[in-house]
XYZ file of C-alpha atoms in Angstrom:
641
model
C 8.584 90.982 23.288
C 5.370 90.015 21.566
C 7.295 87.660 19.303
C 9.003 85.933 22.232
C 5.679 85.613 23.985
C 4.179 83.943 20.933
C 7.110 81.514 20.744
C 6.703 80.613 24.415
C 2.981 80.080 24.016
C 3.549 77.888 20.968
C 6.164 75.859 22.838
C 3.765 75.348 25.751
C 1.101 74.199 23.314
C 3.441 71.652 21.758
C 4.514 70.362 25.175
C 0.897 70.080 26.182
C 0.026 68.156 23.031
C 2.951 65.785 23.562
C 1.906 65.158 27.155
C -1.659 64.565 26.023
C -0.468 62.011 23.490
C 1.589 60.222 26.132
C -1.352 60.155 28.512
C -3.653 58.870 25.761
C -1.234 56.086 24.918
C -1.001 55.126 28.591
C -4.789 54.984 28.822
C -4.903 52.690 25.784
C -2.207 50.479 27.333
C -4.093 50.258 30.613
C -7.317 49.476 28.786
C -5.665 46.767 26.707
C -4.008 45.274 29.781
C -7.411 44.826 31.392
C -8.671 42.947 28.344
C -6.943 39.582 28.431
C -6.096 38.527 24.869
C -7.588 35.273 23.635
C -5.671 32.360 25.095
C -4.269 29.797 22.715
C -5.237 27.205 25.301
C -8.887 28.165 24.941
C -8.628 28.216 21.152
C -7.252 24.699 20.834
C -9.087 22.868 23.635
C -12.582 21.453 23.307
C -15.150 23.686 24.985
C -16.515 20.875 27.115
C -14.382 19.711 30.004
C -11.894 22.588 30.227
C -10.704 23.250 33.752
C -8.151 25.689 35.153
C -5.704 24.080 37.562
C -2.811 25.292 39.761
C -4.227 28.810 39.620
C -3.261 29.712 43.200
C 0.527 29.531 42.780
C 2.210 32.785 43.735
C 5.823 33.895 43.788
C 7.717 35.381 46.692
C 10.399 38.043 46.796
C 13.429 35.841 47.516
C 15.973 38.646 46.951
C 13.850 41.361 48.563
C 14.313 43.222 45.317
C 13.389 46.926 45.664
C 9.952 47.666 44.211
C 9.362 44.109 42.971
C 6.299 43.276 45.133
C 4.645 46.580 44.266
C 5.277 46.190 40.542
C 4.000 42.604 40.597
C 0.849 43.660 42.434
C 0.216 46.416 39.881
C 0.568 43.974 36.966
C -1.719 41.488 38.698
C -4.425 44.118 39.028
C -4.106 45.188 35.403
C -4.146 41.697 33.959
C -6.329 39.819 36.447
C -3.588 37.156 36.564
C -1.700 35.767 39.555
C 1.452 35.329 37.480
C 2.571 34.791 33.881
C 0.877 31.429 33.292
C -2.409 29.600 32.904
C -2.677 25.822 33.427
C -5.633 23.983 31.929
C -6.762 20.389 31.614
C -9.066 19.373 28.800
C -9.081 17.643 25.448
C -8.455 18.308 21.753
C -10.946 16.482 19.565
C -11.630 14.206 22.501
C -7.952 13.476 23.201
C -7.124 14.385 26.845
C -4.208 16.745 27.447
C -2.626 19.005 30.050
C -1.759 22.517 28.834
C 0.377 25.344 30.181
C 0.434 28.759 28.544
C 2.910 31.497 29.406
C 1.505 35.016 29.166
C 3.332 38.306 28.527
C 1.167 40.492 30.781
C 3.304 39.693 33.838
C 6.916 40.751 33.330
C 6.849 39.676 29.673
C 6.115 36.083 30.607
C 9.448 35.735 32.372
C 10.025 32.621 34.481
C 10.260 33.085 38.191
C 9.427 30.649 40.973
C 5.684 30.716 40.283
C 6.005 29.983 36.558
C 8.607 27.272 37.170
C 6.423 25.647 39.826
C 3.338 25.753 37.580
C 5.190 24.104 34.689
C 6.633 21.459 37.018
C 3.293 20.691 38.690
C 1.561 20.429 35.317
C 4.276 18.076 34.107
C 4.036 15.931 37.232
C 0.253 15.795 36.960
C 0.488 14.788 33.276
C 2.960 12.054 34.234
C 0.737 10.764 37.031
C -2.332 10.704 34.772
C -0.277 9.448 31.788
C -1.415 12.338 29.609
C 0.272 14.324 26.821
C 1.629 17.724 27.827
C 1.451 20.880 25.695
C 3.265 24.078 26.700
C 2.767 27.367 24.846
C 5.807 29.535 25.526
C 5.921 33.318 25.261
C 8.662 34.628 27.484
C 11.464 37.085 27.909
C 13.414 34.408 29.766
C 14.450 34.325 33.417
C 12.934 36.855 35.839
C 15.788 39.143 36.806
C 14.143 40.253 40.064
C 14.406 36.700 41.435
C 18.056 36.163 40.513
C 19.421 32.641 40.993
C 16.030 31.437 42.218
C 14.819 32.113 38.696
C 17.776 30.286 37.180
C 17.018 27.202 39.276
C 13.641 26.920 37.548
C 15.457 25.936 34.343
C 16.894 22.844 36.008
C 13.664 22.034 37.860
C 11.405 22.182 34.802
C 13.881 20.267 32.633
C 14.065 17.464 35.198
C 10.261 17.237 35.278
C 10.152 17.045 31.479
C 12.772 14.272 31.592
C 10.616 12.208 33.971
C 7.531 12.749 31.821
C 9.470 11.570 28.765
C 10.944 8.569 30.566
C 7.367 7.404 31.173
C 6.886 7.215 27.390
C 4.595 10.253 27.276
C 4.278 12.918 24.604
C 5.372 16.527 25.139
C 4.601 19.146 22.494
C 6.322 22.525 22.807
C 4.693 25.459 21.008
C 6.918 28.519 20.603
C 5.192 31.872 20.184
C 6.504 35.440 20.011
C 8.861 35.899 21.782
C 10.465 32.839 23.367
C 13.918 33.700 24.666
C 16.432 33.266 27.454
C 16.030 30.693 30.191
C 12.718 29.385 28.847
C 14.315 28.630 25.461
C 17.272 27.054 27.247
C 15.060 24.705 29.269
C 11.606 23.191 28.764
C 10.711 25.089 25.576
C 13.456 23.309 23.605
C 12.806 19.818 24.965
C 9.605 18.864 23.164
C 9.211 15.554 21.373
C 7.663 17.802 18.728
C 8.471 21.516 18.574
C 6.005 23.797 16.780
C 6.614 27.489 16.147
C 4.226 30.185 15.020
C 5.359 32.127 11.926
C 7.647 35.083 12.589
C 8.126 34.319 16.276
C 11.416 35.477 17.805
C 13.152 32.409 19.264
C 16.605 32.391 20.782
C 18.697 32.278 23.925
C 20.352 35.688 23.775
C 18.320 38.653 22.553
C 19.351 40.404 19.352
C 20.281 43.588 21.221
C 22.666 41.663 23.490
C 24.215 39.872 20.509
C 24.733 43.078 18.540
C 26.307 44.786 21.552
C 28.599 41.806 22.093
C 29.823 41.326 18.528
C 29.548 44.950 17.413
C 27.656 44.049 14.237
C 24.123 44.386 12.931
C 22.330 41.068 12.623
C 20.801 40.003 9.301
C 17.074 40.261 8.647
C 15.115 37.289 9.909
C 17.791 36.238 12.391
C 16.309 34.053 15.192
C 12.810 34.062 13.723
C 10.829 30.819 13.398
C 11.813 30.377 9.763
C 15.483 30.777 10.696
C 15.100 28.152 13.429
C 13.396 25.714 11.041
C 16.215 26.067 8.521
C 18.799 25.511 11.249
C 17.196 22.368 12.599
C 15.668 23.528 15.893
C 11.968 23.487 14.988
C 9.891 20.625 13.554
C 6.841 22.453 12.245
C 5.733 26.041 11.586
C 1.977 26.382 12.092
C -0.206 29.464 11.913
C -2.297 30.189 14.953
C -5.541 29.524 13.090
C -4.342 26.028 12.118
C -2.784 25.187 15.482
C -5.717 23.150 16.790
C -5.772 20.925 13.698
C -1.993 20.460 13.820
C -2.058 19.496 17.494
C -5.000 17.145 16.951
C -3.137 15.305 14.175
C 0.014 14.950 16.268
C -1.954 13.667 19.248
C -3.759 11.148 17.048
C -0.417 9.779 15.808
C 0.659 9.241 19.416
C -2.518 7.739 20.825
C -1.984 4.664 22.968
C -4.524 2.625 21.024
C -2.636 3.355 17.786
C 0.531 1.743 19.096
C 1.124 -1.789 17.942
C 1.709 -3.005 21.466
C -1.848 -2.056 22.404
C -3.840 -3.397 19.468
C -6.582 -5.464 21.065
C -8.113 -8.849 20.451
C -9.087 -9.570 16.831
C -8.338 -5.962 15.925
C -8.436 -5.123 12.246
C -7.361 -1.633 11.296
C -8.147 -0.229 7.868
C -7.805 -2.741 5.054
C -4.959 -4.565 6.752
C -4.922 -6.343 10.085
C -1.821 -5.247 11.950
C -0.687 -6.898 15.118
C 0.968 -5.883 18.349
C 3.504 -7.532 20.598
C 0.789 -9.868 21.886
C -0.327 -10.863 18.400
C 0.245 -14.149 16.648
C -0.371 -15.303 13.135
C -3.406 -17.502 12.619
C -6.659 -17.576 10.679
C -8.812 -14.559 11.529
C -8.296 -11.730 9.072
C -7.110 -11.318 5.511
C -4.090 -9.105 4.913
C -4.793 -6.155 2.635
C -6.865 -6.678 -0.472
C -4.831 -9.607 -1.750
C -6.593 -12.966 -1.746
C -3.618 -14.791 -0.275
C -3.399 -17.514 2.327
C -1.797 -15.075 4.742
C -4.201 -14.415 7.583
C -3.917 -12.936 11.043
C -5.481 -13.544 14.423
C -4.839 -11.997 17.793
C -4.382 -12.914 21.413
C -5.681 -10.095 23.571
C -4.024 -11.030 26.854
C -0.869 -12.571 28.203
C 2.751 -11.595 27.761
C 4.318 -12.292 24.368
C 7.046 -14.262 26.113
C 4.349 -16.730 27.264
C 3.216 -17.248 23.681
C 6.643 -17.427 22.055
C 8.917 -19.297 24.428
C 11.770 -20.106 22.149
C 15.406 -19.380 21.428
C 16.781 -17.725 18.360
C 17.822 -20.585 16.127
C 20.178 -20.453 13.223
C 18.315 -21.796 10.219
C 19.668 -22.923 6.853
C 19.036 -19.419 5.509
C 21.258 -17.992 8.262
C 24.294 -19.695 6.742
C 26.508 -17.376 4.752
C 27.465 -18.228 1.141
C 30.953 -19.063 2.343
C 29.619 -21.422 5.060
C 27.328 -23.039 2.530
C 30.280 -23.736 0.240
C 32.261 -25.273 3.093
C 29.384 -27.534 4.117
C 29.019 -28.950 0.640
C 26.111 -26.882 -0.591
C 25.662 -26.808 -4.382
C 27.818 -24.265 -6.147
C 25.026 -22.003 -7.390
C 25.466 -18.286 -7.856
C 23.104 -15.879 -6.082
C 21.767 -14.734 -9.429
C 21.012 -18.333 -10.453
C 19.455 -19.012 -7.056
C 17.085 -16.080 -7.518
C 16.646 -16.603 -11.232
C 14.026 -18.131 -13.457
C 12.201 -20.692 -11.334
C 10.015 -19.712 -8.397
C 11.380 -21.222 -5.170
C 9.263 -23.516 -3.037
C 9.351 -21.138 -0.075
C 8.553 -17.462 0.279
C 11.360 -14.917 0.603
C 10.395 -14.395 4.227
C 10.784 -18.129 4.916
C 14.108 -18.058 3.077
C 15.178 -15.270 5.432
C 14.712 -17.421 8.482
C 11.199 -16.651 9.774
C 9.557 -19.914 8.793
C 6.651 -21.651 10.471
C 6.601 -21.927 14.235
C 4.657 -24.518 16.236
C 3.207 -23.506 19.576
C 1.422 -25.818 22.002
C -2.370 -26.181 21.615
C -2.912 -24.496 24.983
C -1.862 -21.196 23.449
C -2.444 -21.217 19.724
C -1.006 -22.639 16.560
C 1.197 -20.189 14.761
C 2.104 -20.273 11.107
C 4.051 -17.679 9.187
C 2.266 -15.870 6.365
C 2.493 -17.903 3.172
C 2.877 -15.334 0.405
C 2.584 -16.778 -3.106
C 5.952 -16.315 -4.767
C 5.613 -13.806 -7.635
C 6.466 -15.165 -11.063
C 9.552 -13.666 -12.690
C 8.733 -10.370 -14.431
C 8.525 -10.234 -18.203
C 11.643 -8.112 -18.231
C 13.724 -10.315 -15.960
C 17.080 -9.486 -14.482
C 18.610 -12.283 -16.521
C 17.943 -10.187 -19.640
C 19.768 -7.147 -18.270
C 23.394 -6.605 -17.452
C 24.249 -5.345 -13.950
C 25.161 -1.932 -15.389
C 21.815 -1.717 -17.140
C 20.156 -2.368 -13.800
C 22.269 0.364 -12.238
C 21.012 2.718 -14.935
C 17.425 1.649 -14.256
C 17.948 2.230 -10.531
C 19.122 5.761 -11.336
C 16.268 6.590 -13.714
C 14.871 9.960 -12.562
C 11.303 8.877 -13.330
C 11.367 6.044 -10.780
C 9.020 6.514 -7.792
C 10.681 8.655 -5.151
C 10.244 8.861 -1.393
C 7.403 11.368 -1.670
C 5.581 9.059 -4.081
C 5.744 6.192 -1.587
C 4.606 8.497 1.227
C 1.585 9.721 -0.710
C 0.648 6.282 -1.971
C 1.097 4.153 1.144
C 0.561 6.393 4.161
C -2.089 8.739 5.511
C -1.884 11.832 7.739
C 1.831 12.206 7.055
C 3.530 14.909 9.166
C 7.100 15.814 8.281
C 9.557 16.266 11.152
C 12.358 18.762 10.583
C 15.856 19.240 11.908
C 18.511 17.549 14.020
C 18.216 20.083 16.894
C 21.933 20.798 16.449
C 22.751 22.398 13.116
C 20.254 22.197 10.294
C 17.448 20.489 8.424
C 18.828 18.290 5.652
C 16.524 18.102 2.630
C 18.275 14.989 1.301
C 16.820 12.842 4.090
C 13.192 13.307 5.048
C 11.536 11.958 8.193
C 7.982 11.962 9.437
C 5.065 10.355 11.243
C 2.110 8.738 9.515
C -0.513 6.022 9.645
C 0.017 2.810 7.715
C -3.222 0.853 7.545
C -4.394 2.584 10.732
C -1.227 2.057 12.790
C 1.144 4.887 13.668
C 4.587 4.462 12.089
C 7.806 6.412 11.719
C 8.867 6.920 8.111
C 12.236 8.049 6.754
C 13.830 8.082 3.336
C 16.409 9.548 1.028
C 15.002 12.257 -1.216
C 15.943 12.619 -4.872
C 14.584 15.039 -7.420
C 13.237 14.325 -10.877
C 15.013 17.179 -12.645
C 18.136 19.287 -12.180
C 16.572 21.968 -9.969
C 14.816 19.551 -7.629
C 17.993 17.457 -7.389
C 20.023 20.509 -6.467
C 17.447 21.348 -3.785
C 17.921 17.932 -2.148
C 21.667 17.632 -2.838
C 21.068 14.754 -5.285
C 19.917 12.539 -2.423
C 23.248 12.693 -0.566
C 22.655 13.491 3.130
C 24.871 15.565 5.368
C 25.475 14.646 9.030
C 22.449 16.661 10.109
C 20.262 14.403 7.957
C 21.464 11.279 9.721
C 21.155 12.953 13.121
C 17.583 13.931 12.263
C 16.854 10.296 11.407
C 18.509 9.180 14.636
C 16.268 11.568 16.581
C 13.042 10.269 15.031
C 14.229 6.649 15.400
C 14.696 7.171 19.137
C 11.264 8.785 19.254
C 9.841 5.697 17.520
C 11.342 3.593 20.287
C 9.760 5.818 22.944
C 6.297 5.660 21.391
C 6.429 2.037 20.159
C 6.159 2.874 16.452
C 7.530 0.570 13.734
C 10.149 2.229 11.532
C 9.920 2.074 7.735
C 12.852 3.389 5.714
C 13.233 3.979 1.976
C 16.785 3.770 0.660
C 17.748 5.597 -2.526
C 21.080 7.420 -2.401
C 24.419 7.415 -4.228
C 25.945 7.730 -0.744
C 26.529 10.191 2.054
C 27.690 13.630 0.933
C 31.530 13.718 0.857
C 32.012 17.500 1.125
C 34.419 19.269 3.517
C 31.576 20.718 5.599
C 30.150 17.253 6.118
C 33.521 16.041 7.366
C 33.873 19.037 9.688
C 30.485 18.231 11.222
C 31.258 14.528 11.689
C 29.772 12.574 8.792
C 31.297 9.274 9.881
C 30.233 9.692 13.500
C 26.663 10.527 12.478
C 26.365 7.337 10.382
C 27.997 5.278 13.129
C 25.470 6.510 15.685
C 22.616 5.431 13.393
C 24.069 1.922 13.037
C 24.644 1.730 16.784
C 21.148 2.881 17.760
C 19.189 0.875 15.189
C 20.917 -2.334 16.233
C 19.299 -2.153 19.679
C 15.869 -0.595 19.089
C 13.063 -2.872 20.245
C 10.591 -1.806 17.538
C 10.303 -3.491 14.129
C 12.379 -1.962 11.328
C 11.613 -2.579 7.662
C 13.883 -1.138 4.959
C 12.974 -0.869 1.272
C 15.717 -0.280 -1.300
C 13.896 1.541 -4.090
C 16.778 2.727 -6.279
C 20.441 3.144 -5.443
C 21.734 1.776 -2.158
C 25.114 3.405 -1.978
C 27.679 2.649 0.721
C 27.376 3.618 4.401
C 25.055 6.443 3.484
C 22.473 3.790 2.566
C 23.302 1.347 5.347
C 22.575 4.048 7.960
C 18.899 3.437 7.137
C 19.360 -0.260 6.433
C 19.960 -1.890 9.822
C 16.572 -3.569 9.625
C 14.722 -6.748 10.525
C 13.334 -7.183 7.032
C 14.761 -5.785 3.783
C 12.765 -5.520 0.569
C 14.382 -4.555 -2.717
C 12.646 -3.459 -5.854
C 13.645 -5.688 -8.749
C 15.948 -3.205 -10.452
C 17.306 -1.585 -7.283
C 20.989 -2.005 -6.462
C 22.839 -2.105 -3.134
C 26.610 -1.847 -3.024
C 29.717 -0.815 -1.147
C 30.272 2.034 -3.610
C 29.101 3.224 -6.992
C 30.540 1.241 -9.928
C 32.342 4.388 -11.082
C 33.904 4.915 -7.662
C 34.785 1.243 -7.378
C 36.556 1.261 -10.756
C 38.294 4.539 -9.978
C 39.681 3.313 -6.652
C 40.674 -0.234 -7.659
C 41.630 0.255 -11.276
C 42.242 4.009 -11.454
C 39.781 4.140 -14.346
C 36.156 5.177 -13.784
C 35.349 4.225 -17.390
C 35.454 0.581 -16.317
C 32.227 1.040 -14.340
C 30.337 -1.601 -16.341
C 33.068 -4.133 -15.635
C 33.022 -3.153 -11.960
C 29.262 -3.679 -11.747
C 29.746 -7.270 -12.870
C 32.178 -8.172 -10.095
C 30.480 -6.133 -7.359
C 27.397 -8.397 -7.278
C 25.094 -5.492 -6.486
C 21.745 -6.493 -8.021
C 18.665 -7.469 -6.040
C 19.132 -11.095 -7.153
C 22.659 -11.051 -5.783
C 21.571 -9.583 -2.468
C 18.693 -12.044 -2.149
C 21.076 -14.904 -2.761
C 23.505 -13.615 -0.162
C 20.666 -13.362 2.384
C 21.180 -9.615 2.658
C 17.708 -8.969 1.220
C 14.580 -10.865 2.223
C 12.282 -10.112 -0.694
C 12.572 -8.845 -4.235
C 9.490 -7.008 -5.438
C 8.956 -7.453 -9.195
C 8.684 -4.227 -11.165
C 6.255 -3.555 -14.024
C 7.370 -4.486 -17.517
C 10.231 -2.187 -18.498
C 10.862 -0.877 -14.979
C 9.198 1.008 -12.135
C 9.569 4.343 -13.930
C 6.976 3.254 -16.501
C 4.280 2.555 -13.890
C 5.246 4.310 -10.632
C 1.778 4.212 -9.045
C 1.499 0.464 -9.678
C 4.944 -0.033 -8.158
C 4.047 1.930 -5.044
C 0.795 0.040 -4.494
C 2.465 -3.341 -5.033
C 4.500 -2.700 -1.896
C 1.458 -2.420 0.406
C 0.794 -6.113 1.125
C 4.459 -7.230 1.493
C 5.076 -4.297 3.823
C 1.992 -5.078 5.926
C 2.956 -8.747 6.146
C 6.519 -7.922 7.161
C 5.391 -5.562 9.912
C 2.788 -8.051 11.120
C 5.190 -10.960 11.475
C 7.874 -8.791 13.101
C 5.452 -7.350 15.629
C 4.464 -10.848 16.650
C 7.964 -11.369 18.049
C 8.857 -10.579 21.646
C 11.195 -7.611 21.883
C 14.209 -9.606 23.019
C 13.795 -12.081 20.171
C 13.409 -9.262 17.654
C 16.648 -7.594 18.773
C 18.514 -10.910 18.984
C 17.478 -11.932 15.468
C 18.518 -8.535 14.142
C 21.931 -8.996 15.742
C 22.276 -12.505 14.313
C 21.219 -11.221 10.904
C 24.314 -9.055 10.596
C 26.526 -11.270 12.748
C 26.551 -14.047 10.156
C 28.224 -12.028 7.396
């Protein structure tokens, strides 16, 4: 009996200890709930000028769900919140914004009527005030206790985001842990830029639901931020401590006064004067550091159409080689036309953007007169076409990253197509070029075997082209010029690429770029192979490095298809007419940039820097055109071939 008594006493002691532990944990939970964790909104916003807004929005009990009002009231008391959100207006480094932050203290940040209304009101206010919107999501999804009323918030918030975007305004979505369900499937996934904190769980269906449905255990890291970046659904992963700096940089790249259309009177940005839609070319500012005759001045008021009231005319340079032959033009090959002697006109004039006379009541406009570079010491005439192909393929030539580092500042890479993946063979980003925000994209090649494997030897998959298409449309929305760097053997021809629609992805790029109303400049830096290159080449102005090539196919592929013998590649390169001199003669390239003696691979930094002034001049003259003229000339450019 004594033994049994001891056992019972010991059991009671253990039960008592367990209950004490449970009670202690509950006390800690209640204590933590009363201490609101630091808000990301407060961490990123400037201290001065912060103001809480829409703080009186409350939810109802539309389903009369048992116990819901009581539970909500209890959570409100514990957290000192009305519902699972905080709306704040303020600024980040002086840049005004509207912020919404979802909070987990109320039903795990789930979205009911109150949260949906707060997000919608904040979006409408940002639209009315023409301000950027930032939403920090942390949510379990839809609020079950509000049923279909909760589901309707997905449609309501998405529609508000659509209106904000249609007004040309920036929306940044920041995904924190966790962001799931109806929030993921609505406003959280609709950002112009999507940032995720490291290790955050992001997905529509929760892992427990997925495992129960498929009867399998999910792999480690499934649905985390890093998984979403790899699969193309997130642009940037940023730690919480660096979030303010990241947001500040993104906002700066989208500022209204950094858009070309809003550059003011006599504005000179950085070392280069860059013009907007209302700008014309005159005599006020020197382009870059070059002591050329090319100068710029600005008109600060008036519609561009009032300054440039003209039709798109077909100049001599718009005539195709075949038309020139029919009309009795001299029988000179493109290589001879671009050969030893310097022409009397600049490449830009040869491409059909010669001087324009405007009445004295407005201003006199003259195109930039760039001194024609003398032929390089190692001229194309001394090299066979196949030797130039080999130079174009030299792994030591400057790559996309070299041009980014040398020409642009504050570069931010944008990841993913929001459908399948993030292709490392085609990189896209935002940056400043001489103080003006631009969109940059380019094929990526490595300089050794491992780095080439990592970027698939510069051959993009469909997701690469769809990523480019996404950033190109964003450039249209935010009035950013597009600069592309072409260097690829061609689009990747693998079975997976075909299954995911390689041809359709390229076609959509050609379709979209043909109608964008922002300037597009393409630079062929190495290989320009087939449709995989052309997807980035529907441009208003095309620059080729001297030893770059641009062709319908590689010489090896050409020889293999036509002659069933890839060993005849050198012979194929002769008949393909793929050199920069050929393309300049055909009018398919506007400028050929001479390379250092021996090739760009021997002086990559010099090559990169030599592109600065021609690129600035091209952007300047293109931005001086009214939008309709720009698009019409782009159409005529390709229509004549």
